[in-house]
JSON list of C-alpha atoms in Angstrom, two decimals:
[
{"chain": "G", "resi": 8, "resn": "GLY", "atom": "CA", "xyz": [-89.15, 43.30, 25.90]},
{"chain": "G", "resi": 9, "resn": "GLU", "atom": "CA", "xyz": [-87.37, 41.19, 28.46]},
{"chain": "G", "resi": 10, "resn": "ASN", "atom": "CA", "xyz": [-84.53, 42.70, 30.48]},
{"chain": "G", "resi": 11, "resn": "VAL", "atom": "CA", "xyz": [-82.22, 40.63, 32.68]},
{"chain": "G", "resi": 12, "resn": "GLU", "atom": "CA", "xyz": [-80.10, 42.22, 35.40]},
{"chain": "G", "resi": 13, "resn": "GLN", "atom": "CA", "xyz": [-77.24, 40.23, 36.95]},
{"chain": "G", "resi": 14, "resn": "HIS", "atom": "CA", "xyz": [-75.23, 40.91, 40.13]},
{"chain": "G", "resi": 15, "resn": "PRO", "atom": "CA", "xyz": [-72.47, 41.06, 41.11]},
{"chain": "G", "resi": 16, "resn": "SER", "atom": "CA", "xyz": [-70.33, 41.75, 38.05]},
{"chain": "G", "resi": 17, "resn": "THR", "atom": "CA", "xyz": [-67.26, 40.29, 39.79]},
{"chain": "G", "resi": 18, "resn": "LEU", "atom": "CA", "xyz": [-66.99, 37.85, 42.68]},
{"chain": "G", "resi": 19, "resn": "SER", "atom": "CA", "xyz": [-63.86, 36.62, 44.40]},
{"chain": "G", "resi": 20, "resn": "VAL", "atom": "CA", "xyz": [-63.99, 33.72, 46.86]},
{"chain": "G", "resi": 21, "resn": "GLN", "atom": "CA", "xyz": [-61.57, 31.36, 48.59]},
{"chain": "G", "resi": 22, "resn": "GLU", "atom": "CA", "xyz": [-61.51, 27.74, 47.56]},
{"chain": "G", "resi": 23, "resn": "GLY", "atom": "CA", "xyz": [-64.14, 25.84, 49.52]},
{"chain": "G", "resi": 24, "resn": "ASP", "atom": "CA", "xyz": [-66.39, 28.85, 50.04]},
{"chain": "G", "resi": 25, "resn": "SER", "atom": "CA", "xyz": [-69.82, 29.23, 48.49]},
{"chain": "G", "resi": 26, "resn": "ALA", "atom": "CA", "xyz": [-70.64, 31.65, 45.67]},
{"chain": "G", "resi": 27, "resn": "VAL", "atom": "CA", "xyz": [-74.03, 33.16, 44.90]},
{"chain": "G", "resi": 28, "resn": "ILE", "atom": "CA", "xyz": [-74.97, 35.06, 41.74]},
{"chain": "G", "resi": 29, "resn": "LYS", "atom": "CA", "xyz": [-78.35, 36.74, 41.44]},
{"chain": "G", "resi": 30, "resn": "CYS", "atom": "CA", "xyz": [-80.49, 37.73, 38.46]},
{"chain": "G", "resi": 31, "resn": "THR", "atom": "CA", "xyz": [-83.76, 39.56, 38.06]},
{"chain": "G", "resi": 32, "resn": "TYR", "atom": "CA", "xyz": [-85.99, 39.59, 34.99]},
{"chain": "G", "resi": 33, "resn": "SER", "atom": "CA", "xyz": [-88.74, 41.92, 33.86]},
{"chain": "G", "resi": 34, "resn": "ASP", "atom": "CA", "xyz": [-91.11, 39.88, 31.68]},
{"chain": "G", "resi": 35, "resn": "SER", "atom": "CA", "xyz": [-93.48, 37.78, 33.77]},
{"chain": "G", "resi": 36, "resn": "ALA", "atom": "CA", "xyz": [-94.12, 35.60, 30.69]},
{"chain": "G", "resi": 37, "resn": "SER", "atom": "CA", "xyz": [-90.55, 34.26, 30.80]},
{"chain": "G", "resi": 38, "resn": "ASN", "atom": "CA", "xyz": [-90.56, 30.66, 31.98]},
{"chain": "G", "resi": 39, "resn": "TYR", "atom": "CA", "xyz": [-87.13, 29.22, 31.23]},
{"chain": "G", "resi": 40, "resn": "PHE", "atom": "CA", "xyz": [-83.99, 30.31, 33.09]},
{"chain": "G", "resi": 41, "resn": "PRO", "atom": "CA", "xyz": [-80.63, 28.76, 32.17]},
{"chain": "G", "resi": 42, "resn": "TRP", "atom": "CA", "xyz": [-77.17, 29.46, 33.53]},
{"chain": "G", "resi": 43, "resn": "TYR", "atom": "CA", "xyz": [-74.14, 29.35, 31.26]},
{"chain": "G", "resi": 44, "resn": "LYS", "atom": "CA", "xyz": [-70.44, 29.13, 32.13]},
{"chain": "G", "resi": 45, "resn": "GLN", "atom": "CA", "xyz": [-67.93, 30.70, 29.78]},
{"chain": "G", "resi": 46, "resn": "GLU", "atom": "CA", "xyz": [-64.27, 29.87, 30.10]},
{"chain": "G", "resi": 47, "resn": "LEU", "atom": "CA", "xyz": [-61.63, 32.09, 28.55]},
{"chain": "G", "resi": 48, "resn": "GLY", "atom": "CA", "xyz": [-61.61, 31.85, 24.76]},
{"chain": "G", "resi": 49, "resn": "LYS", "atom": "CA", "xyz": [-64.59, 29.49, 24.60]},
{"chain": "G", "resi": 50, "resn": "GLY", "atom": "CA", "xyz": [-68.27, 29.69, 23.93]},
{"chain": "G", "resi": 51, "resn": "PRO", "atom": "CA", "xyz": [-70.82, 29.58, 26.77]},
{"chain": "G", "resi": 52, "resn": "GLN", "atom": "CA", "xyz": [-71.79, 26.16, 28.05]},
{"chain": "G", "resi": 53, "resn": "LEU", "atom": "CA", "xyz": [-75.03, 25.30, 29.84]},
{"chain": "G", "resi": 54, "resn": "ILE", "atom": "CA", "xyz": [-74.45, 24.22, 33.44]},
{"chain": "G", "resi": 55, "resn": "ILE", "atom": "CA", "xyz": [-77.96, 24.16, 34.87]},
{"chain": "G", "resi": 56, "resn": "ASP", "atom": "CA", "xyz": [-81.43, 25.43, 34.04]},
{"chain": "G", "resi": 57, "resn": "ILE", "atom": "CA", "xyz": [-84.81, 25.77, 35.70]},
{"chain": "G", "resi": 58, "resn": "ARG", "atom": "CA", "xyz": [-88.34, 26.15, 34.48]},
{"chain": "G", "resi": 59, "resn": "SER", "atom": "CA", "xyz": [-91.08, 28.21, 36.04]},
{"chain": "G", "resi": 60, "resn": "ASN", "atom": "CA", "xyz": [-92.94, 25.26, 37.51]},
{"chain": "G", "resi": 61, "resn": "VAL", "atom": "CA", "xyz": [-89.99, 24.43, 39.76]},
{"chain": "G", "resi": 62, "resn": "GLY", "atom": "CA", "xyz": [-88.63, 26.43, 42.70]},
{"chain": "G", "resi": 63, "resn": "GLU", "atom": "CA", "xyz": [-85.23, 24.82, 43.06]},
{"chain": "G", "resi": 64, "resn": "LYS", "atom": "CA", "xyz": [-82.96, 22.45, 41.18]},
{"chain": "G", "resi": 65, "resn": "LYS", "atom": "CA", "xyz": [-79.65, 20.88, 42.22]},
{"chain": "G", "resi": 66, "resn": "ASP", "atom": "CA", "xyz": [-76.85, 19.18, 40.36]},
{"chain": "G", "resi": 67, "resn": "GLN", "atom": "CA", "xyz": [-73.98, 18.17, 42.65]},
{"chain": "G", "resi": 68, "resn": "ARG", "atom": "CA", "xyz": [-72.33, 21.41, 43.83]},
{"chain": "G", "resi": 69, "resn": "ILE", "atom": "CA", "xyz": [-74.56, 23.67, 41.75]},
{"chain": "G", "resi": 70, "resn": "ALA", "atom": "CA", "xyz": [-78.10, 24.75, 42.54]},
{"chain": "G", "resi": 71, "resn": "VAL", "atom": "CA", "xyz": [-80.52, 27.26, 41.11]},
{"chain": "G", "resi": 72, "resn": "THR", "atom": "CA", "xyz": [-83.49, 28.82, 42.87]},
{"chain": "G", "resi": 73, "resn": "LEU", "atom": "CA", "xyz": [-86.39, 30.67, 41.29]},
{"chain": "G", "resi": 74, "resn": "ASN", "atom": "CA", "xyz": [-88.85, 33.11, 42.83]},
{"chain": "G", "resi": 75, "resn": "LYS", "atom": "CA", "xyz": [-91.47, 33.84, 40.19]},
{"chain": "G", "resi": 76, "resn": "THR", "atom": "CA", "xyz": [-93.36, 36.28, 42.35]},
{"chain": "G", "resi": 77, "resn": "ALA", "atom": "CA", "xyz": [-90.31, 38.46, 42.86]},
{"chain": "G", "resi": 78, "resn": "LYS", "atom": "CA", "xyz": [-89.00, 37.67, 39.35]},
{"chain": "G", "resi": 79, "resn": "HIS", "atom": "CA", "xyz": [-85.55, 36.67, 40.44]},
{"chain": "G", "resi": 80, "resn": "PHE", "atom": "CA", "xyz": [-83.41, 33.57, 40.28]},
{"chain": "G", "resi": 81, "resn": "SER", "atom": "CA", "xyz": [-80.02, 32.70, 41.73]},
{"chain": "G", "resi": 82, "resn": "LEU", "atom": "CA", "xyz": [-77.09, 30.39, 41.10]},
{"chain": "G", "resi": 83, "resn": "HIS", "atom": "CA", "xyz": [-75.45, 28.78, 44.12]},
{"chain": "G", "resi": 84, "resn": "ILE", "atom": "CA", "xyz": [-72.07, 27.06, 43.90]},
{"chain": "G", "resi": 85, "resn": "THR", "atom": "CA", "xyz": [-70.89, 25.24, 47.02]},
{"chain": "G", "resi": 86, "resn": "GLU", "atom": "CA", "xyz": [-67.37, 24.05, 47.87]},
{"chain": "G", "resi": 87, "resn": "THR", "atom": "CA", "xyz": [-65.89, 26.17, 45.10]},
{"chain": "G", "resi": 88, "resn": "GLN", "atom": "CA", "xyz": [-62.78, 24.97, 43.30]},
{"chain": "G", "resi": 89, "resn": "PRO", "atom": "CA", "xyz": [-60.24, 26.88, 41.18]},
{"chain": "G", "resi": 90, "resn": "GLU", "atom": "CA", "xyz": [-61.72, 25.30, 38.03]},
{"chain": "G", "resi": 91, "resn": "ASP", "atom": "CA", "xyz": [-65.00, 27.06, 38.81]},
{"chain": "G", "resi": 92, "resn": "SER", "atom": "CA", "xyz": [-63.27, 30.33, 37.86]},
{"chain": "G", "resi": 93, "resn": "ALA", "atom": "CA", "xyz": [-65.05, 31.62, 34.75]},
{"chain": "G", "resi": 94, "resn": "VAL", "atom": "CA", "xyz": [-67.70, 34.08, 33.60]},
{"chain": "G", "resi": 95, "resn": "TYR", "atom": "CA", "xyz": [-71.24, 33.02, 34.46]},
{"chain": "G", "resi": 96, "resn": "PHE", "atom": "CA", "xyz": [-74.29, 34.26, 32.57]},
{"chain": "G", "resi": 97, "resn": "CYS", "atom": "CA", "xyz": [-77.92, 33.98, 33.51]},
{"chain": "G", "resi": 98, "resn": "ALA", "atom": "CA", "xyz": [-80.58, 34.15, 30.84]},
{"chain": "G", "resi": 99, "resn": "ALA", "atom": "CA", "xyz": [-84.34, 34.12, 30.44]},
{"chain": "G", "resi": 100, "resn": "SER", "atom": "CA", "xyz": [-86.72, 33.17, 27.66]},
{"chain": "G", "resi": 101, "resn": "LYS", "atom": "CA", "xyz": [-90.34, 32.29, 26.98]},
{"chain": "G", "resi": 102, "resn": "GLU", "atom": "CA", "xyz": [-89.53, 28.77, 25.84]},
{"chain": "G", "resi": 103, "resn": "GLN", "atom": "CA", "xyz": [-91.26, 29.20, 22.48]},
{"chain": "G", "resi": 104, "resn": "ALA", "atom": "CA", "xyz": [-89.98, 27.92, 19.16]},
{"chain": "G", "resi": 105, "resn": "GLY", "atom": "CA", "xyz": [-87.12, 30.10, 18.01]},
{"chain": "G", "resi": 106, "resn": "THR", "atom": "CA", "xyz": [-87.32, 32.44, 21.01]},
{"chain": "G", "resi": 107, "resn": "ALA", "atom": "CA", "xyz": [-83.95, 33.83, 21.85]},
{"chain": "G", "resi": 108, "resn": "LEU", "atom": "CA", "xyz": [-82.31, 33.83, 25.23]},
{"chain": "G", "resi": 109, "resn": "ILE", "atom": "CA", "xyz": [-81.97, 37.25, 26.86]},
{"chain": "G", "resi": 110, "resn": "PHE", "atom": "CA", "xyz": [-78.69, 37.27, 28.75]},
{"chain": "G", "resi": 111, "resn": "GLY", "atom": "CA", "xyz": [-77.50, 39.14, 31.80]},
{"chain": "G", "resi": 112, "resn": "LYS", "atom": "CA", "xyz": [-74.16, 40.95, 31.57]},
{"chain": "G", "resi": 113, "resn": "GLY", "atom": "CA", "xyz": [-72.23, 38.20, 33.30]},
{"chain": "G", "resi": 114, "resn": "THR", "atom": "CA", "xyz": [-70.36, 37.62, 36.56]},
{"chain": "G", "resi": 115, "resn": "THR", "atom": "CA", "xyz": [-66.64, 36.97, 36.62]},
{"chain": "G", "resi": 116, "resn": "LEU", "atom": "CA", "xyz": [-66.01, 34.44, 39.39]},
{"chain": "G", "resi": 117, "resn": "SER", "atom": "CA", "xyz": [-62.48, 34.03, 40.68]},
{"chain": "G", "resi": 118, "resn": "VAL", "atom": "CA", "xyz": [-61.72, 31.17, 43.07]},
{"chain": "G", "resi": 119, "resn": "SER", "atom": "CA", "xyz": [-58.35, 31.41, 44.76]},
{"chain": "G", "resi": 120, "resn": "SER", "atom": "CA", "xyz": [-56.62, 28.47, 46.41]},
{"chain": "C", "resi": 20, "resn": "ASN", "atom": "CA", "xyz": [-69.61, 15.00, 16.59]},
{"chain": "C", "resi": 21, "resn": "ALA", "atom": "CA", "xyz": [-67.64, 18.21, 16.21]},
{"chain": "C", "resi": 22, "resn": "GLY", "atom": "CA", "xyz": [-70.64, 20.18, 17.55]},
{"chain": "C", "resi": 23, "resn": "VAL", "atom": "CA", "xyz": [-70.78, 23.82, 16.43]},
{"chain": "C", "resi": 24, "resn": "THR", "atom": "CA", "xyz": [-67.76, 25.05, 14.52]},
{"chain": "C", "resi": 25, "resn": "GLN", "atom": "CA", "xyz": [-66.99, 28.63, 13.55]},
{"chain": "C", "resi": 26, "resn": "THR", "atom": "CA", "xyz": [-64.43, 30.12, 11.19]},
{"chain": "C", "resi": 27, "resn": "PRO", "atom": "CA", "xyz": [-62.36, 32.19, 11.29]},
{"chain": "C", "resi": 28, "resn": "LYS", "atom": "CA", "xyz": [-61.27, 32.44, 14.93]},
{"chain": "C", "resi": 29, "resn": "PHE", "atom": "CA", "xyz": [-59.94, 35.96, 14.51]},
{"chain": "C", "resi": 30, "resn": "ARG", "atom": "CA", "xyz": [-60.28, 38.62, 11.84]},
{"chain": "C", "resi": 31, "resn": "ILE", "atom": "CA", "xyz": [-59.30, 42.25, 11.40]},
{"chain": "C", "resi": 32, "resn": "LEU", "atom": "CA", "xyz": [-61.31, 44.26, 8.88]},
{"chain": "C", "resi": 33, "resn": "LYS", "atom": "CA", "xyz": [-60.96, 47.77, 7.59]},
{"chain": "C", "resi": 34, "resn": "ILE", "atom": "CA", "xyz": [-63.99, 50.05, 7.66]},
{"chain": "C", "resi": 35, "resn": "GLY", "atom": "CA", "xyz": [-66.20, 49.40, 4.65]},
{"chain": "C", "resi": 36, "resn": "GLN", "atom": "CA", "xyz": [-64.89, 45.91, 3.94]},
{"chain": "C", "resi": 37, "resn": "SER", "atom": "CA", "xyz": [-67.19, 42.90, 3.88]},
{"chain": "C", "resi": 38, "resn": "MET", "atom": "CA", "xyz": [-66.83, 39.37, 5.18]},
{"chain": "C", "resi": 39, "resn": "THR", "atom": "CA", "xyz": [-68.76, 36.23, 6.00]},
{"chain": "C", "resi": 40, "resn": "LEU", "atom": "CA", "xyz": [-68.54, 34.46, 9.34]},
{"chain": "C", "resi": 41, "resn": "GLN", "atom": "CA", "xyz": [-69.07, 30.76, 8.90]},
{"chain": "C", "resi": 42, "resn": "CYS", "atom": "CA", "xyz": [-71.02, 28.50, 11.25]},
{"chain": "C", "resi": 43, "resn": "THR", "atom": "CA", "xyz": [-71.60, 24.77, 10.84]},
{"chain": "C", "resi": 44, "resn": "GLN", "atom": "CA", "xyz": [-73.21, 22.22, 13.14]},
{"chain": "C", "resi": 45, "resn": "ASP", "atom": "CA", "xyz": [-73.25, 18.45, 12.72]},
{"chain": "C", "resi": 46, "resn": "MET", "atom": "CA", "xyz": [-75.94, 17.64, 15.29]},
{"chain": "C", "resi": 47, "resn": "ASN", "atom": "CA", "xyz": [-78.89, 17.96, 12.86]},
{"chain": "C", "resi": 48, "resn": "HIS", "atom": "CA", "xyz": [-80.26, 20.86, 14.89]},
{"chain": "C", "resi": 49, "resn": "ASN", "atom": "CA", "xyz": [-83.11, 22.79, 13.32]},
{"chain": "C", "resi": 50, "resn": "TYR", "atom": "CA", "xyz": [-82.62, 26.03, 15.22]},
{"chain": "C", "resi": 51, "resn": "MET", "atom": "CA", "xyz": [-79.54, 28.17, 14.80]},
{"chain": "C", "resi": 52, "resn": "TYR", "atom": "CA", "xyz": [-78.63, 31.56, 16.22]},
{"chain": "C", "resi": 53, "resn": "TRP", "atom": "CA", "xyz": [-76.05, 34.32, 15.86]},
{"chain": "C", "resi": 54, "resn": "TYR", "atom": "CA", "xyz": [-75.13, 36.38, 18.92]},
{"chain": "C", "resi": 55, "resn": "ARG", "atom": "CA", "xyz": [-72.61, 39.13, 19.49]},
{"chain": "C", "resi": 56, "resn": "GLN", "atom": "CA", "xyz": [-70.82, 39.69, 22.78]},
{"chain": "C", "resi": 57, "resn": "ASP", "atom": "CA", "xyz": [-69.36, 43.08, 23.58]},
{"chain": "C", "resi": 58, "resn": "PRO", "atom": "CA", "xyz": [-66.87, 43.53, 26.46]},
{"chain": "C", "resi": 59, "resn": "GLY", "atom": "CA", "xyz": [-68.58, 43.36, 29.85]},
{"chain": "C", "resi": 60, "resn": "MET", "atom": "CA", "xyz": [-71.93, 42.63, 28.27]},
{"chain": "C", "resi": 61, "resn": "GLY", "atom": "CA", "xyz": [-74.13, 39.62, 27.81]},
{"chain": "C", "resi": 62, "resn": "LEU", "atom": "CA", "xyz": [-74.84, 38.09, 24.45]},
{"chain": "C", "resi": 63, "resn": "LYS", "atom": "CA", "xyz": [-77.28, 39.84, 22.15]},
{"chain": "C", "resi": 64, "resn": "LEU", "atom": "CA", "xyz": [-79.17, 38.04, 19.39]},
{"chain": "C", "resi": 65, "resn": "ILE", "atom": "CA", "xyz": [-78.48, 39.20, 15.82]},
{"chain": "C", "resi": 66, "resn": "TYR", "atom": "CA", "xyz": [-80.43, 36.70, 13.70]},
{"chain": "C", "resi": 67, "resn": "TYR", "atom": "CA", "xyz": [-81.91, 33.27, 14.11]},
{"chain": "C", "resi": 68, "resn": "SER", "atom": "CA", "xyz": [-83.27, 30.48, 11.92]},
{"chain": "C", "resi": 69, "resn": "VAL", "atom": "CA", "xyz": [-85.78, 27.73, 12.72]},
{"chain": "C", "resi": 70, "resn": "GLY", "atom": "CA", "xyz": [-84.91, 25.70, 9.64]},
{"chain": "C", "resi": 71, "resn": "ALA", "atom": "CA", "xyz": [-83.48, 25.74, 6.14]},
{"chain": "C", "resi": 72, "resn": "GLY", "atom": "CA", "xyz": [-84.86, 28.65, 4.17]},
{"chain": "C", "resi": 73, "resn": "ILE", "atom": "CA", "xyz": [-86.27, 30.44, 7.24]},
{"chain": "C", "resi": 74, "resn": "THR", "atom": "CA", "xyz": [-84.52, 33.31, 8.99]},
{"chain": "C", "resi": 75, "resn": "ASP", "atom": "CA", "xyz": [-85.66, 36.13, 11.26]},
{"chain": "C", "resi": 76, "resn": "LYS", "atom": "CA", "xyz": [-84.23, 39.20, 12.94]},
{"chain": "C", "resi": 77, "resn": "GLY", "atom": "CA", "xyz": [-83.15, 39.28, 16.53]},
{"chain": "C", "resi": 78, "resn": "GLU", "atom": "CA", "xyz": [-82.46, 42.20, 18.83]},
{"chain": "C", "resi": 79, "resn": "VAL", "atom": "CA", "xyz": [-79.55, 43.80, 16.91]},
{"chain": "C", "resi": 80, "resn": "PRO", "atom": "CA", "xyz": [-79.80, 42.87, 13.17]},
{"chain": "C", "resi": 81, "resn": "ASN", "atom": "CA", "xyz": [-78.71, 46.16, 11.57]},
{"chain": "C", "resi": 82, "resn": "GLY", "atom": "CA", "xyz": [-75.59, 45.83, 9.44]},
{"chain": "C", "resi": 83, "resn": "TYR", "atom": "CA", "xyz": [-75.87, 42.04, 9.12]},
{"chain": "C", "resi": 84, "resn": "ASN", "atom": "CA", "xyz": [-77.44, 39.50, 6.81]},
{"chain": "C", "resi": 85, "resn": "VAL", "atom": "CA", "xyz": [-77.89, 35.75, 7.06]},
{"chain": "C", "resi": 86, "resn": "SER", "atom": "CA", "xyz": [-78.93, 32.83, 4.91]},
{"chain": "C", "resi": 87, "resn": "ARG", "atom": "CA", "xyz": [-79.83, 29.23, 5.69]},
{"chain": "C", "resi": 88, "resn": "SER", "atom": "CA", "xyz": [-79.68, 27.05, 2.60]},
{"chain": "C", "resi": 89, "resn": "THR", "atom": "CA", "xyz": [-78.91, 23.85, 4.51]},
{"chain": "C", "resi": 90, "resn": "THR", "atom": "CA", "xyz": [-79.64, 22.50, 7.99]},
{"chain": "C", "resi": 91, "resn": "GLU", "atom": "CA", "xyz": [-75.93, 22.46, 8.80]},
{"chain": "C", "resi": 92, "resn": "ASP", "atom": "CA", "xyz": [-74.78, 25.94, 7.77]},
{"chain": "C", "resi": 93, "resn": "PHE", "atom": "CA", "xyz": [-75.78, 29.40, 8.95]},
{"chain": "C", "resi": 94, "resn": "PRO", "atom": "CA", "xyz": [-73.36, 32.07, 7.65]},
{"chain": "C", "resi": 95, "resn": "LEU", "atom": "CA", "xyz": [-73.45, 35.66, 8.89]},
{"chain": "C", "resi": 96, "resn": "ARG", "atom": "CA", "xyz": [-72.59, 38.40, 6.39]},
{"chain": "C", "resi": 97, "resn": "LEU", "atom": "CA", "xyz": [-71.23, 41.85, 7.17]},
{"chain": "C", "resi": 98, "resn": "GLU", "atom": "CA", "xyz": [-71.53, 44.03, 4.06]},
{"chain": "C", "resi": 99, "resn": "LEU", "atom": "CA", "xyz": [-69.97, 47.35, 5.11]},
{"chain": "C", "resi": 100, "resn": "ALA", "atom": "CA", "xyz": [-67.96, 46.82, 8.26]},
{"chain": "C", "resi": 101, "resn": "ALA", "atom": "CA", "xyz": [-68.11, 49.57, 10.88]},
{"chain": "C", "resi": 102, "resn": "PRO", "atom": "CA", "xyz": [-66.13, 50.00, 14.13]},
{"chain": "C", "resi": 103, "resn": "SER", "atom": "CA", "xyz": [-69.38, 49.38, 16.06]},
{"chain": "C", "resi": 104, "resn": "GLN", "atom": "CA", "xyz": [-69.28, 45.81, 14.76]},
{"chain": "C", "resi": 105, "resn": "THR", "atom": "CA", "xyz": [-66.08, 45.07, 16.65]},
{"chain": "C", "resi": 106, "resn": "SER", "atom": "CA", "xyz": [-67.18, 42.21, 18.88]},
{"chain": "C", "resi": 107, "resn": "VAL", "atom": "CA", "xyz": [-66.99, 38.49, 19.53]},
{"chain": "C", "resi": 108, "resn": "TYR", "atom": "CA", "xyz": [-69.56, 36.58, 17.49]},
{"chain": "C", "resi": 109, "resn": "PHE", "atom": "CA", "xyz": [-71.05, 33.31, 18.66]},
{"chain": "C", "resi": 110, "resn": "CYS", "atom": "CA", "xyz": [-73.14, 30.86, 16.71]},
{"chain": "C", "resi": 111, "resn": "ALA", "atom": "CA", "xyz": [-75.44, 28.47, 18.57]},
{"chain": "C", "resi": 112, "resn": "SER", "atom": "CA", "xyz": [-77.84, 25.69, 17.71]},
{"chain": "C", "resi": 113, "resn": "THR", "atom": "CA", "xyz": [-80.54, 23.60, 19.36]},
{"chain": "C", "resi": 114, "resn": "LEU", "atom": "CA", "xyz": [-83.28, 21.09, 18.64]},
{"chain": "C", "resi": 115, "resn": "PRO", "atom": "CA", "xyz": [-86.93, 22.23, 18.71]},
{"chain": "C", "resi": 116, "resn": "SER", "atom": "CA", "xyz": [-87.56, 19.77, 21.55]},
{"chain": "C", "resi": 117, "resn": "SER", "atom": "CA", "xyz": [-84.72, 21.11, 23.66]},
{"chain": "C", "resi": 118, "resn": "ASP", "atom": "CA", "xyz": [-83.90, 24.42, 25.30]},
{"chain": "C", "resi": 119, "resn": "GLU", "atom": "CA", "xyz": [-80.15, 23.86, 25.61]},
{"chain": "C", "resi": 120, "resn": "GLN", "atom": "CA", "xyz": [-78.28, 25.95, 23.10]},
{"chain": "C", "resi": 121, "resn": "TYR", "atom": "CA", "xyz": [-74.89, 24.64, 22.03]},
{"chain": "C", "resi": 122, "resn": "PHE", "atom": "CA", "xyz": [-72.40, 27.39, 21.31]},
{"chain": "C", "resi": 123, "resn": "GLY", "atom": "CA", "xyz": [-69.45, 27.49, 18.98]},
{"chain": "C", "resi": 124, "resn": "PRO", "atom": "CA", "xyz": [-66.03, 28.80, 20.12]},
{"chain": "C", "resi": 125, "resn": "GLY", "atom": "CA", "xyz": [-66.61, 32.28, 18.69]},
{"chain": "C", "resi": 126, "resn": "THR", "atom": "CA", "xyz": [-65.06, 34.62, 16.12]},
{"chain": "C", "resi": 127, "resn": "ARG", "atom": "CA", "xyz": [-63.26, 37.71, 17.41]},
{"chain": "C", "resi": 128, "resn": "LEU", "atom": "CA", "xyz": [-63.73, 40.52, 14.88]},
{"chain": "C", "resi": 129, "resn": "THR", "atom": "CA", "xyz": [-61.99, 43.88, 14.97]},
{"chain": "C", "resi": 130, "resn": "VAL", "atom": "CA", "xyz": [-62.97, 46.67, 12.58]},
{"chain": "C", "resi": 131, "resn": "THR", "atom": "CA", "xyz": [-60.49, 49.54, 12.30]}
]
């Protein structure tokens, strides 16, 4: 089955710096790659996603890149702010009815001001 | 819309006890999921349902049961609680036409 590896497990940056989180997946049939943000005591919330027919997607300060050949995808956060501090999860799935997301282990991002 | 709601927020069980974790969504989503999240780990799928009356096992179903009698509700049952079931449990839902899963706030369960 699918396996998703996520690095780093913790990341500390200064406010205004950029943060990059990387994930690799094992199943070449996976074609949907979302990123979730989880704040303390809350459920995960989707922040951006990308499908296999696209190499990059941006939404304001957040971008995701996908390299299908290498089977890895990355989350880029620019101009980080203290409110970006949270746990970020990448995931992969085959985008079929009822198919579950396979999650990475998460990255704890700390943004200090 | 309240979205996905879960009760209780916290629960402590003794080994061998049983309980039901409740999950309700008011978005008319067909698909619903139960995940567990262990410390330092990603979420793992326990069970899922693509509609009322239809359920299927996920990656880690042992020790759990589910039912889906209505579109709105997807309860998760633990029959004989074990310490290995200490975890945070999340319910999620989505439409068939969408990939975005909406998560509830979670239930933190401790089995001692």
